[in-house]
Amino acid sequence: MSAGGKGGGAGTAKDYHGTIAGLICAGPVDELVAIIADGKTVWPDAPDGDWKTATAYTAGDRVRHAGRVWTCITGHTSSGGNAPGAGAQWSEYTLKRSAVSNPVAVSVVGFGTAIFYWGTATQTLSGDVPAFAAVHPPYRRQCFAILKDWLFGRERTSAPNVEFVVRRAPAQSVITGAPALLDSDGQANPLAAVAEILTDPIFGAGQPSGYLASQSWQSAADALTAEAATTHLSPSLRGESLRAMVEAVGPYFDGWARWNADGLIEVGRFPRHQAPPEIPASHTITVHDLIEEMAFESPGWAGTSSDVTVKYRNRLRAFKDGAAVASNGTNRAVTGEYRPETLDRPWITRAEQAAQHAAEFAKILGEPFVSGSIVVRRERTDAIQPGDLFRLNHE
């Protein structure tokens, strides 16, 4: 550790520095997005300040806008129509693995140097910190960083809490085209992420890609990418089981997964905000197919919610926990009560998406529902699988 600097007249105050290392995630990763120290984004910096209108910007200028740092790629005079994120004149500033070495030394103004390892299968240790290289392996396939001569703080002898925000496109071969890539907002198609977890031989289940019914995966992924602003996510796993991960992703876009007749895994979405499709005769059940009387129940308005809160990780606030709230006015008018419901959606990082998600579930959870069961002859259900729509004809 090192110290320096003076305090007030009572004596000398010291700034403490140290060198520490820590694993970040299973690698490799494609981009370094941000470094956060004690809840504050300390990298990247914005040497050209906050973005402003009616300002002449040249290629290479770096500004902060809407919680992120952007690089100007085309000289222009700024206006409301070409703000970062809206116009083609700007690109989000990140450090890309394809453009730098492994490891790469990242200078963080006011703190020190982060020696960042991308987590490749062939990475080797550099000589930036000889004491580390002398006793540690290269931790291949693990993304990690060494904070060299890092500022702990004034009269602070313990290391600060440091977070690294990284991202990469899902590594899988089942889904192709645009859904297999990160979108322009740095978000991933959730089905591509699930496909990676199912097929990755190192960090996933290691299943052959042929176990996934690729046509259904591609079709569903294409539909999600067409609505990327509300369906694409930032999935991150923290030791969950495969089953838990698949179950967790469904509520984000109202999806389902099942085994088909060939023993392959199919995926899809429940239809919403659209007319029902044509129901074939094989998916029609009549009163004559019943073995027992149908059983239905509804809790009525007592089982509804008037207000929905979606908890998410707000990237505009250094990925701190955020909350989006939506109310159902009809429900409040009918019940005369405040009936809150909270949904945890940690894979949502955009405030707009969280707000839309809350509004959608305020509609769903604010209305009474009916649930029930029917017992029918088996031969009438051979063609009906989980996730399928069917028609019930009953007097």
mmCIF file of C-alpha atoms in Angstrom:
data_model
loop_
_atom_site.group_PDB
_atom_site.id
_atom_site.type_symbol
_atom_site.label_atom_id
_atom_site.label_comp_id
_atom_site.label_asym_id
_atom_site.label_seq_id
_atom_site.Cartn_x
_atom_site.Cartn_y
_atom_site.Cartn_z
ATOM 1 C CA MET A 1 0.000 0.000 0.000
ATOM 2 C CA SER A 2 1.048 3.591 -0.476
ATOM 3 C CA ALA A 3 -0.062 6.810 1.121
ATOM 4 C CA GLY A 4 0.144 10.528 0.497
ATOM 5 C CA GLY A 5 -1.637 13.842 0.731
ATOM 6 C CA LYS A 6 -2.348 16.226 3.565
ATOM 7 C CA GLY A 7 -5.445 16.743 5.605
ATOM 8 C CA GLY A 8 -6.388 19.636 7.848
ATOM 9 C CA GLY A 9 -4.305 21.337 10.505
ATOM 10 C CA ALA A 10 -4.760 18.452 12.947
ATOM 11 C CA GLY A 11 -2.364 16.215 11.027
ATOM 12 C CA THR A 12 -1.719 14.363 7.791
ATOM 13 C CA ALA A 13 -4.401 12.335 6.014
ATOM 14 C CA LYS A 14 -3.297 9.438 3.867
ATOM 15 C CA ASP A 15 -4.607 7.994 0.612
ATOM 16 C CA TYR A 16 -4.281 4.219 0.619
ATOM 17 C CA HIS A 17 -3.637 2.171 -2.527
ATOM 18 C CA GLY A 18 -3.404 -1.563 -3.096
ATOM 19 C CA THR A 19 -3.305 -4.258 -5.753
ATOM 20 C CA ILE A 20 -6.112 -6.817 -5.741
ATOM 21 C CA ALA A 21 -7.524 -9.392 -8.163
ATOM 22 C CA GLY A 22 -10.876 -11.041 -8.615
ATOM 23 C CA LEU A 23 -12.853 -13.306 -10.948
ATOM 24 C CA ILE A 24 -15.668 -11.627 -12.860
ATOM 25 C CA CYS A 25 -17.521 -14.367 -14.731
ATOM 26 C CA ALA A 26 -17.207 -17.402 -16.944
ATOM 27 C CA GLY A 27 -15.632 -16.274 -20.187
ATOM 28 C CA PRO A 28 -14.933 -15.319 -22.772
ATOM 29 C CA VAL A 29 -16.710 -11.982 -22.941
ATOM 30 C CA ASP A 30 -16.909 -9.719 -25.988
ATOM 31 C CA GLU A 31 -17.071 -6.228 -24.497
ATOM 32 C CA LEU A 32 -16.173 -4.323 -21.362
ATOM 33 C CA VAL A 33 -19.038 -1.899 -20.795
ATOM 34 C CA ALA A 34 -18.310 -0.210 -17.466
ATOM 35 C CA ILE A 35 -16.372 -0.327 -14.209
ATOM 36 C CA ILE A 36 -18.314 0.635 -11.088
ATOM 37 C CA ALA A 37 -16.619 1.454 -7.776
ATOM 38 C CA ASP A 38 -18.765 1.773 -4.657
ATOM 39 C CA GLY A 39 -21.882 2.231 -6.764
ATOM 40 C CA LYS A 40 -20.452 4.928 -9.032
ATOM 41 C CA THR A 41 -19.403 4.432 -12.648
ATOM 42 C CA VAL A 42 -15.700 5.314 -12.840
ATOM 43 C CA TRP A 43 -15.018 4.025 -16.367
ATOM 44 C CA PRO A 44 -15.466 4.957 -19.137
ATOM 45 C CA ASP A 45 -15.070 8.674 -18.649
ATOM 46 C CA ALA A 46 -16.517 11.398 -20.875
ATOM 47 C CA PRO A 47 -13.755 13.948 -21.542
ATOM 48 C CA ASP A 48 -16.115 16.085 -23.628
ATOM 49 C CA GLY A 49 -18.730 16.311 -20.872
ATOM 50 C CA ASP A 50 -22.462 15.848 -21.143
ATOM 51 C CA TRP A 51 -24.060 15.861 -24.579
ATOM 52 C CA LYS A 52 -25.707 19.179 -25.496
ATOM 53 C CA THR A 53 -27.788 20.422 -28.387
ATOM 54 C CA ALA A 54 -26.539 23.038 -30.863
ATOM 55 C CA THR A 55 -22.954 21.865 -30.381
ATOM 56 C CA ALA A 56 -20.447 21.014 -33.100
ATOM 57 C CA TYR A 57 -19.070 17.519 -32.496
ATOM 58 C CA THR A 58 -16.260 15.842 -34.411
ATOM 59 C CA ALA A 59 -15.450 12.171 -34.854
ATOM 60 C CA GLY A 60 -13.825 10.779 -31.727
ATOM 61 C CA ASP A 61 -15.549 13.083 -29.232
ATOM 62 C CA ARG A 62 -16.796 11.213 -26.185
ATOM 63 C CA VAL A 63 -19.818 12.411 -24.215
ATOM 64 C CA ARG A 64 -22.194 11.186 -21.538
ATOM 65 C CA HIS A 65 -25.913 10.958 -22.300
ATOM 66 C CA ALA A 66 -28.808 8.998 -20.781
ATOM 67 C CA GLY A 67 -26.558 7.219 -18.323
ATOM 68 C CA ARG A 68 -24.070 5.952 -20.915
ATOM 69 C CA VAL A 69 -20.915 7.143 -22.667
ATOM 70 C CA TRP A 70 -20.966 7.628 -26.438
ATOM 71 C CA THR A 71 -18.371 8.157 -29.162
ATOM 72 C CA CYS A 72 -19.043 10.464 -32.113
ATOM 73 C CA ILE A 73 -18.485 8.603 -35.366
ATOM 74 C CA THR A 74 -19.518 11.378 -37.770
ATOM 75 C CA GLY A 75 -18.930 15.104 -37.377
ATOM 76 C CA HIS A 76 -22.178 17.068 -36.999
ATOM 77 C CA THR A 77 -24.053 19.787 -35.146
ATOM 78 C CA SER A 78 -26.202 18.249 -32.444
ATOM 79 C CA SER A 79 -29.971 18.516 -32.240
ATOM 80 C CA GLY A 80 -32.815 16.669 -30.598
ATOM 81 C CA GLY A 81 -33.131 14.399 -33.622
ATOM 82 C CA ASN A 82 -29.552 13.142 -33.584
ATOM 83 C CA ALA A 83 -28.968 12.641 -29.874
ATOM 84 C CA PRO A 84 -26.918 9.597 -28.834
ATOM 85 C CA GLY A 85 -29.082 6.537 -29.105
ATOM 86 C CA ALA A 86 -31.420 8.216 -31.604
ATOM 87 C CA GLY A 87 -29.129 9.277 -34.440
ATOM 88 C CA ALA A 88 -26.545 7.348 -36.452
ATOM 89 C CA GLN A 89 -23.854 9.884 -35.535
ATOM 90 C CA TRP A 90 -23.089 8.168 -32.226
ATOM 91 C CA SER A 91 -21.999 4.751 -31.022
ATOM 92 C CA GLU A 92 -21.985 3.525 -27.430
ATOM 93 C CA TYR A 93 -18.444 3.510 -26.098
ATOM 94 C CA THR A 94 -17.269 0.061 -25.014
ATOM 95 C CA LEU A 95 -13.984 -1.777 -25.139
ATOM 96 C CA LYS A 96 -14.216 -4.659 -27.621
ATOM 97 C CA ARG A 97 -12.148 -7.809 -27.308
ATOM 98 C CA SER A 98 -11.664 -7.914 -31.076
ATOM 99 C CA ALA A 99 -9.914 -4.532 -31.034
ATOM 100 C CA VAL A 100 -7.444 -4.922 -28.152
ATOM 101 C CA SER A 101 -5.009 -7.394 -26.623
ATOM 102 C CA ASN A 102 -5.620 -9.991 -23.928
ATOM 103 C CA PRO A 103 -5.038 -8.814 -21.283
ATOM 104 C CA VAL A 104 -5.657 -5.124 -21.810
ATOM 105 C CA ALA A 105 -4.618 -2.403 -19.375
ATOM 106 C CA VAL A 106 -7.485 0.005 -18.710
ATOM 107 C CA SER A 107 -6.573 3.325 -17.110
ATOM 108 C CA VAL A 108 -9.232 4.530 -14.688
ATOM 109 C CA VAL A 109 -8.759 8.213 -13.905
ATOM 110 C CA GLY A 110 -8.375 8.843 -10.195
ATOM 111 C CA PHE A 111 -8.232 5.170 -9.238
ATOM 112 C CA GLY A 112 -5.470 3.239 -11.001
ATOM 113 C CA THR A 113 -5.110 0.592 -13.692
ATOM 114 C CA ALA A 114 -7.320 -2.422 -14.316
ATOM 115 C CA ILE A 115 -5.524 -5.320 -16.027
ATOM 116 C CA PHE A 116 -8.500 -6.969 -17.713
ATOM 117 C CA TYR A 117 -8.426 -10.592 -18.924
ATOM 118 C CA TRP A 118 -11.138 -11.522 -21.428
ATOM 119 C CA GLY A 119 -11.455 -15.168 -20.355
ATOM 120 C CA THR A 120 -10.339 -16.905 -23.536
ATOM 121 C CA ALA A 121 -9.283 -20.551 -23.704
ATOM 122 C CA THR A 122 -5.708 -19.587 -24.610
ATOM 123 C CA GLN A 123 -4.997 -16.563 -22.425
ATOM 124 C CA THR A 124 -1.657 -16.253 -20.644
ATOM 125 C CA LEU A 125 -0.569 -14.013 -17.795
ATOM 126 C CA SER A 126 1.192 -10.766 -18.577
ATOM 127 C CA GLY A 127 4.056 -9.251 -16.655
ATOM 128 C CA ASP A 128 2.058 -6.217 -15.519
ATOM 129 C CA VAL A 129 1.958 -7.550 -11.965
ATOM 130 C CA PRO A 130 4.977 -9.885 -11.526
ATOM 131 C CA ALA A 131 3.981 -10.951 -8.009
ATOM 132 C CA PHE A 132 0.631 -12.204 -9.345
ATOM 133 C CA ALA A 133 2.111 -14.013 -12.338
ATOM 134 C CA ALA A 134 4.593 -15.785 -10.096
ATOM 135 C CA VAL A 135 1.991 -17.727 -8.125
ATOM 136 C CA HIS A 136 -1.229 -17.791 -10.168
ATOM 137 C CA PRO A 137 -2.367 -19.747 -13.258
ATOM 138 C CA PRO A 138 -3.863 -17.882 -16.268
ATOM 139 C CA TYR A 139 -7.454 -18.868 -15.276
ATOM 140 C CA ARG A 140 -8.371 -19.780 -18.832
ATOM 141 C CA ARG A 141 -12.050 -19.526 -19.744
ATOM 142 C CA GLN A 142 -12.467 -17.237 -16.738
ATOM 143 C CA CYS A 143 -12.832 -13.479 -17.115
ATOM 144 C CA PHE A 144 -10.947 -11.702 -14.328
ATOM 145 C CA ALA A 145 -9.168 -8.455 -13.526
ATOM 146 C CA ILE A 146 -6.244 -7.221 -11.483
ATOM 147 C CA LEU A 147 -6.630 -3.752 -10.001
ATOM 148 C CA LYS A 148 -3.086 -2.415 -9.930
ATOM 149 C CA ASP A 149 -2.162 0.341 -7.458
ATOM 150 C CA TRP A 150 -5.878 0.986 -6.992
ATOM 151 C CA LEU A 151 -7.058 3.843 -4.809
ATOM 152 C CA PHE A 152 -8.889 2.530 -1.759
ATOM 153 C CA GLY A 153 -9.643 6.022 -0.445
ATOM 154 C CA ARG A 154 -8.658 8.691 2.029
ATOM 155 C CA GLU A 155 -7.856 7.000 5.351
ATOM 156 C CA ARG A 156 -9.445 3.819 4.001
ATOM 157 C CA THR A 157 -7.399 0.634 4.306
ATOM 158 C CA SER A 158 -9.971 -1.790 2.843
ATOM 159 C CA ALA A 159 -10.652 -2.216 -0.859
ATOM 160 C CA PRO A 160 -13.775 -0.621 -2.355
ATOM 161 C CA ASN A 161 -16.543 -2.683 -3.916
ATOM 162 C CA VAL A 162 -15.711 -2.889 -7.630
ATOM 163 C CA GLU A 163 -18.069 -4.244 -10.314
ATOM 164 C CA PHE A 164 -17.307 -4.919 -13.962
ATOM 165 C CA VAL A 165 -20.137 -4.743 -16.495
ATOM 166 C CA VAL A 166 -19.408 -7.051 -19.419
ATOM 167 C CA ARG A 167 -21.411 -8.569 -22.217
ATOM 168 C CA ARG A 168 -21.218 -10.967 -25.117
ATOM 169 C CA ALA A 169 -23.445 -12.501 -27.744
ATOM 170 C CA PRO A 170 -24.759 -15.980 -26.884
ATOM 171 C CA ALA A 171 -22.420 -18.670 -28.271
ATOM 172 C CA GLN A 172 -24.685 -21.231 -29.931
ATOM 173 C CA SER A 173 -25.488 -22.603 -33.401
ATOM 174 C CA VAL A 174 -29.214 -23.381 -33.176
ATOM 175 C CA ILE A 175 -30.425 -19.828 -33.912
ATOM 176 C CA THR A 176 -28.881 -17.840 -36.761
ATOM 177 C CA GLY A 177 -29.114 -14.346 -38.222
ATOM 178 C CA ALA A 178 -29.967 -11.219 -36.247
ATOM 179 C CA PRO A 179 -31.441 -13.093 -33.253
ATOM 180 C CA ALA A 180 -28.037 -14.694 -32.644
ATOM 181 C CA LEU A 181 -26.345 -11.308 -32.219
ATOM 182 C CA LEU A 182 -26.604 -8.545 -29.670
ATOM 183 C CA ASP A 183 -28.997 -5.846 -30.833
ATOM 184 C CA SER A 184 -28.084 -2.176 -31.245
ATOM 185 C CA ASP A 185 -28.872 -1.637 -27.564
ATOM 186 C CA GLY A 186 -26.479 -4.358 -26.400
ATOM 187 C CA GLN A 187 -29.289 -6.753 -25.437
ATOM 188 C CA ALA A 188 -29.535 -10.464 -26.234
ATOM 189 C CA ASN A 189 -32.365 -12.569 -27.598
ATOM 190 C CA PRO A 190 -33.412 -14.652 -24.558
ATOM 191 C CA LEU A 191 -33.916 -17.823 -26.598
ATOM 192 C CA ALA A 192 -30.379 -17.587 -27.971
ATOM 193 C CA ALA A 193 -29.157 -17.364 -24.380
ATOM 194 C CA VAL A 194 -31.174 -20.454 -23.402
ATOM 195 C CA ALA A 195 -29.865 -22.330 -26.460
ATOM 196 C CA GLU A 196 -26.315 -21.624 -25.325
ATOM 197 C CA ILE A 197 -26.976 -22.896 -21.796
ATOM 198 C CA LEU A 198 -28.485 -26.092 -23.203
ATOM 199 C CA THR A 199 -25.680 -26.824 -25.671
ATOM 200 C CA ASP A 200 -22.482 -25.294 -24.259
ATOM 201 C CA PRO A 201 -20.075 -28.165 -23.454
ATOM 202 C CA ILE A 202 -18.110 -26.211 -20.814
ATOM 203 C CA PHE A 203 -20.551 -24.086 -18.831
ATOM 204 C CA GLY A 204 -23.885 -25.488 -20.013
ATOM 205 C CA ALA A 205 -25.674 -28.824 -20.230
ATOM 206 C CA GLY A 206 -23.546 -29.926 -23.192
ATOM 207 C CA GLN A 207 -26.510 -31.294 -25.149
ATOM 208 C CA PRO A 208 -26.099 -31.755 -28.926
ATOM 209 C CA SER A 209 -27.697 -28.932 -30.888
ATOM 210 C CA GLY A 210 -29.702 -31.603 -32.712
ATOM 211 C CA TYR A 211 -31.711 -32.132 -29.505
ATOM 212 C CA LEU A 212 -33.364 -28.764 -30.106
ATOM 213 C CA ALA A 213 -36.096 -28.511 -32.736
ATOM 214 C CA SER A 214 -34.270 -25.760 -34.607
ATOM 215 C CA GLN A 215 -37.212 -24.604 -36.722
ATOM 216 C CA SER A 216 -39.311 -23.726 -33.671
ATOM 217 C CA TRP A 217 -36.346 -22.032 -31.974
ATOM 218 C CA GLN A 218 -35.563 -19.940 -35.047
ATOM 219 C CA SER A 219 -39.196 -18.968 -35.604
ATOM 220 C CA ALA A 220 -39.732 -17.937 -31.979
ATOM 221 C CA ALA A 221 -36.395 -16.089 -31.840
ATOM 222 C CA ASP A 222 -37.223 -14.178 -35.028
ATOM 223 C CA ALA A 223 -40.521 -13.080 -33.477
ATOM 224 C CA LEU A 224 -38.753 -11.875 -30.328
ATOM 225 C CA THR A 225 -36.169 -9.917 -32.316
ATOM 226 C CA ALA A 226 -38.980 -8.180 -34.214
ATOM 227 C CA GLU A 227 -40.044 -6.816 -30.799
ATOM 228 C CA ALA A 228 -36.518 -6.371 -29.403
ATOM 229 C CA ALA A 229 -37.346 -3.224 -27.430
ATOM 230 C CA THR A 230 -39.643 -5.216 -25.150
ATOM 231 C CA THR A 231 -38.319 -8.779 -25.393
ATOM 232 C CA HIS A 232 -34.517 -8.654 -25.549
ATOM 233 C CA LEU A 233 -32.764 -8.959 -22.201
ATOM 234 C CA SER A 234 -29.464 -9.045 -20.323
ATOM 235 C CA PRO A 235 -29.543 -12.609 -18.958
ATOM 236 C CA SER A 236 -27.007 -13.426 -16.256
ATOM 237 C CA LEU A 237 -26.726 -16.692 -14.345
ATOM 238 C CA ARG A 238 -25.609 -17.083 -10.741
ATOM 239 C CA GLY A 239 -25.550 -20.829 -10.200
ATOM 240 C CA GLU A 240 -29.173 -21.561 -11.092
ATOM 241 C CA SER A 241 -30.107 -25.021 -12.324
ATOM 242 C CA LEU A 242 -30.919 -25.507 -15.993
ATOM 243 C CA ARG A 243 -34.596 -26.106 -15.212
ATOM 244 C CA ALA A 244 -34.765 -22.946 -13.091
ATOM 245 C CA MET A 245 -33.165 -20.897 -15.859
ATOM 246 C CA VAL A 246 -35.624 -22.137 -18.503
ATOM 247 C CA GLU A 247 -38.552 -21.515 -16.156
ATOM 248 C CA ALA A 248 -37.259 -18.044 -15.294
ATOM 249 C CA VAL A 249 -37.031 -16.809 -18.881
ATOM 250 C CA GLY A 250 -40.631 -17.692 -19.866
ATOM 251 C CA PRO A 251 -42.473 -14.883 -18.013
ATOM 252 C CA TYR A 252 -40.379 -12.217 -19.746
ATOM 253 C CA PHE A 253 -42.068 -12.903 -23.089
ATOM 254 C CA ASP A 254 -44.865 -15.373 -22.244
ATOM 255 C CA GLY A 255 -42.995 -18.340 -23.651
ATOM 256 C CA TRP A 256 -43.193 -22.099 -23.264
ATOM 257 C CA ALA A 257 -40.939 -25.125 -23.819
ATOM 258 C CA ARG A 258 -41.879 -28.760 -24.352
ATOM 259 C CA TRP A 259 -40.742 -32.123 -25.696
ATOM 260 C CA ASN A 260 -42.251 -32.888 -29.096
ATOM 261 C CA ALA A 261 -43.235 -36.296 -30.458
ATOM 262 C CA ASP A 262 -39.685 -36.868 -31.728
ATOM 263 C CA GLY A 263 -38.158 -36.223 -28.313
ATOM 264 C CA LEU A 264 -36.788 -32.802 -29.304
ATOM 265 C CA ILE A 265 -37.164 -29.591 -27.315
ATOM 266 C CA GLU A 266 -39.553 -27.101 -28.913
ATOM 267 C CA VAL A 267 -40.208 -23.520 -27.840
ATOM 268 C CA GLY A 268 -42.863 -20.936 -28.606
ATOM 269 C CA ARG A 269 -44.946 -18.041 -27.312
ATOM 270 C CA PHE A 270 -48.518 -17.893 -26.157
ATOM 271 C CA PRO A 271 -50.474 -15.581 -28.496
ATOM 272 C CA ARG A 272 -51.620 -12.273 -27.081
ATOM 273 C CA HIS A 273 -53.256 -9.158 -28.504
ATOM 274 C CA GLN A 274 -54.285 -11.063 -31.608
ATOM 275 C CA ALA A 275 -57.179 -13.103 -32.930
ATOM 276 C CA PRO A 276 -56.941 -16.822 -32.178
ATOM 277 C CA PRO A 277 -55.587 -18.924 -35.046
ATOM 278 C CA GLU A 278 -57.619 -21.517 -36.890
ATOM 279 C CA ILE A 279 -58.171 -24.480 -34.562
ATOM 280 C CA PRO A 280 -57.976 -27.861 -36.366
ATOM 281 C CA ALA A 281 -60.423 -30.675 -35.655
ATOM 282 C CA SER A 282 -57.665 -32.634 -33.906
ATOM 283 C CA HIS A 283 -57.529 -29.847 -31.304
ATOM 284 C CA THR A 284 -61.280 -29.687 -30.646
ATOM 285 C CA ILE A 285 -62.839 -31.277 -27.550
ATOM 286 C CA THR A 286 -66.591 -31.695 -27.153
ATOM 287 C CA VAL A 287 -68.838 -32.743 -24.291
ATOM 288 C CA HIS A 288 -68.841 -36.287 -25.688
ATOM 289 C CA ASP A 289 -65.075 -36.563 -25.069
ATOM 290 C CA LEU A 290 -65.372 -35.885 -21.337
ATOM 291 C CA ILE A 291 -64.922 -38.622 -18.755
ATOM 292 C CA GLU A 292 -65.790 -36.433 -15.785
ATOM 293 C CA GLU A 293 -67.661 -33.196 -15.275
ATOM 294 C CA MET A 294 -65.535 -30.111 -15.840
ATOM 295 C CA ALA A 295 -64.314 -28.338 -12.719
ATOM 296 C CA PHE A 296 -63.876 -24.573 -12.844
ATOM 297 C CA GLU A 297 -63.190 -22.006 -10.190
ATOM 298 C CA SER A 298 -62.466 -18.311 -9.983
ATOM 299 C CA PRO A 299 -61.387 -16.286 -6.969
ATOM 300 C CA GLY A 300 -63.092 -13.269 -8.535
ATOM 301 C CA TRP A 301 -61.746 -9.834 -7.797
ATOM 302 C CA ALA A 302 -60.180 -11.116 -4.576
ATOM 303 C CA GLY A 303 -57.473 -12.818 -6.622
ATOM 304 C CA THR A 304 -56.501 -9.702 -8.589
ATOM 305 C CA SER A 305 -53.969 -6.920 -8.121
ATOM 306 C CA SER A 306 -54.456 -3.191 -8.553
ATOM 307 C CA ASP A 307 -50.785 -2.150 -8.782
ATOM 308 C CA VAL A 308 -47.773 -3.974 -10.197
ATOM 309 C CA THR A 309 -44.157 -3.133 -9.358
ATOM 310 C CA VAL A 310 -41.413 -4.519 -11.592
ATOM 311 C CA LYS A 311 -38.007 -4.642 -9.921
ATOM 312 C CA TYR A 312 -35.158 -4.444 -12.429
ATOM 313 C CA ARG A 313 -31.508 -3.371 -12.694
ATOM 314 C CA ASN A 314 -31.382 0.184 -14.011
ATOM 315 C CA ARG A 315 -28.360 0.672 -16.252
ATOM 316 C CA LEU A 316 -28.873 4.449 -16.157
ATOM 317 C CA ARG A 317 -28.017 4.330 -12.437
ATOM 318 C CA ALA A 318 -24.926 2.098 -12.550
ATOM 319 C CA PHE A 319 -27.184 -0.990 -12.615
ATOM 320 C CA LYS A 320 -28.638 -0.294 -9.201
ATOM 321 C CA ASP A 321 -32.026 -1.785 -8.377
ATOM 322 C CA GLY A 322 -34.874 0.159 -9.942
ATOM 323 C CA ALA A 323 -38.652 -0.102 -9.824
ATOM 324 C CA ALA A 324 -41.339 0.538 -12.434
ATOM 325 C CA VAL A 325 -44.925 0.825 -11.180
ATOM 326 C CA ALA A 326 -48.180 0.531 -13.116
ATOM 327 C CA SER A 327 -51.734 0.797 -11.806
ATOM 328 C CA ASN A 328 -55.001 -0.673 -13.049
ATOM 329 C CA GLY A 329 -57.617 2.041 -12.572
ATOM 330 C CA THR A 330 -60.522 -0.285 -13.285
ATOM 331 C CA ASN A 331 -59.396 -2.693 -10.590
ATOM 332 C CA ARG A 332 -59.094 0.081 -8.021
ATOM 333 C CA ALA A 333 -62.520 1.420 -8.951
ATOM 334 C CA VAL A 334 -64.164 -2.000 -8.586
ATOM 335 C CA THR A 335 -62.369 -3.260 -5.479
ATOM 336 C CA GLY A 336 -61.851 0.079 -3.785
ATOM 337 C CA GLU A 337 -58.564 -1.282 -2.472
ATOM 338 C CA TYR A 338 -54.842 -1.081 -3.021
ATOM 339 C CA ARG A 339 -53.673 -4.589 -3.948
ATOM 340 C CA PRO A 340 -49.946 -4.549 -4.750
ATOM 341 C CA GLU A 341 -47.964 -7.207 -6.605
ATOM 342 C CA THR A 342 -44.153 -7.250 -7.097
ATOM 343 C CA LEU A 343 -42.379 -9.010 -9.960
ATOM 344 C CA ASP A 344 -38.608 -9.594 -9.942
ATOM 345 C CA ARG A 345 -37.158 -9.085 -13.420
ATOM 346 C CA PRO A 346 -33.365 -8.772 -12.940
ATOM 347 C CA TRP A 347 -32.666 -9.433 -16.627
ATOM 348 C CA ILE A 348 -34.377 -6.161 -17.588
ATOM 349 C CA THR A 349 -31.972 -3.212 -17.458
ATOM 350 C CA ARG A 350 -33.891 -0.568 -19.429
ATOM 351 C CA ALA A 351 -36.358 1.722 -17.671
ATOM 352 C CA GLU A 352 -38.682 1.920 -20.691
ATOM 353 C CA GLN A 353 -38.864 -1.845 -20.987
ATOM 354 C CA ALA A 354 -39.544 -2.241 -17.264
ATOM 355 C CA ALA A 355 -42.376 0.306 -17.503
ATOM 356 C CA GLN A 356 -43.963 -1.527 -20.447
ATOM 357 C CA HIS A 357 -43.608 -4.851 -18.640
ATOM 358 C CA ALA A 358 -45.323 -3.420 -15.563
ATOM 359 C CA ALA A 359 -48.148 -1.944 -17.632
ATOM 360 C CA GLU A 360 -48.766 -5.261 -19.378
ATOM 361 C CA PHE A 361 -48.933 -7.230 -16.139
ATOM 362 C CA ALA A 362 -51.139 -4.573 -14.532
ATOM 363 C CA LYS A 363 -53.699 -5.460 -17.204
ATOM 364 C CA ILE A 364 -53.281 -9.204 -16.744
ATOM 365 C CA LEU A 365 -53.230 -9.336 -12.964
ATOM 366 C CA GLY A 366 -55.926 -6.689 -12.617
ATOM 367 C CA GLU A 367 -58.670 -8.808 -14.142
ATOM 368 C CA PRO A 368 -60.423 -11.847 -12.625
ATOM 369 C CA PHE A 369 -59.402 -15.185 -14.083
ATOM 370 C CA VAL A 370 -60.882 -18.639 -14.365
ATOM 371 C CA SER A 371 -58.951 -21.856 -13.863
ATOM 372 C CA GLY A 372 -60.099 -25.411 -14.090
ATOM 373 C CA SER A 373 -59.496 -28.958 -15.228
ATOM 374 C CA ILE A 374 -61.102 -31.358 -17.641
ATOM 375 C CA VAL A 375 -60.622 -35.114 -17.921
ATOM 376 C CA VAL A 376 -61.093 -36.490 -21.436
ATOM 377 C CA ARG A 377 -60.526 -39.686 -23.372
ATOM 378 C CA ARG A 378 -56.820 -40.074 -24.124
ATOM 379 C CA GLU A 379 -57.242 -40.574 -27.873
ATOM 380 C CA ARG A 380 -58.767 -37.082 -28.087
ATOM 381 C CA THR A 381 -55.645 -35.443 -26.661
ATOM 382 C CA ASP A 382 -52.887 -37.326 -28.500
ATOM 383 C CA ALA A 383 -52.414 -34.381 -30.872
ATOM 384 C CA ILE A 384 -52.601 -31.683 -28.168
ATOM 385 C CA GLN A 385 -49.315 -30.793 -26.511
ATOM 386 C CA PRO A 386 -48.389 -28.316 -23.751
ATOM 387 C CA GLY A 387 -48.495 -24.832 -25.223
ATOM 388 C CA ASP A 388 -51.112 -25.699 -27.872
ATOM 389 C CA LEU A 389 -54.440 -23.900 -28.137
ATOM 390 C CA PHE A 390 -57.552 -26.069 -28.305
ATOM 391 C CA ARG A 391 -61.262 -25.471 -28.720
ATOM 392 C CA LEU A 392 -63.745 -26.665 -26.105
ATOM 393 C CA ASN A 393 -67.354 -27.072 -27.250
ATOM 394 C CA HIS A 394 -69.720 -27.451 -24.314
ATOM 395 C CA GLU A 395 -73.284 -26.392 -23.677
#
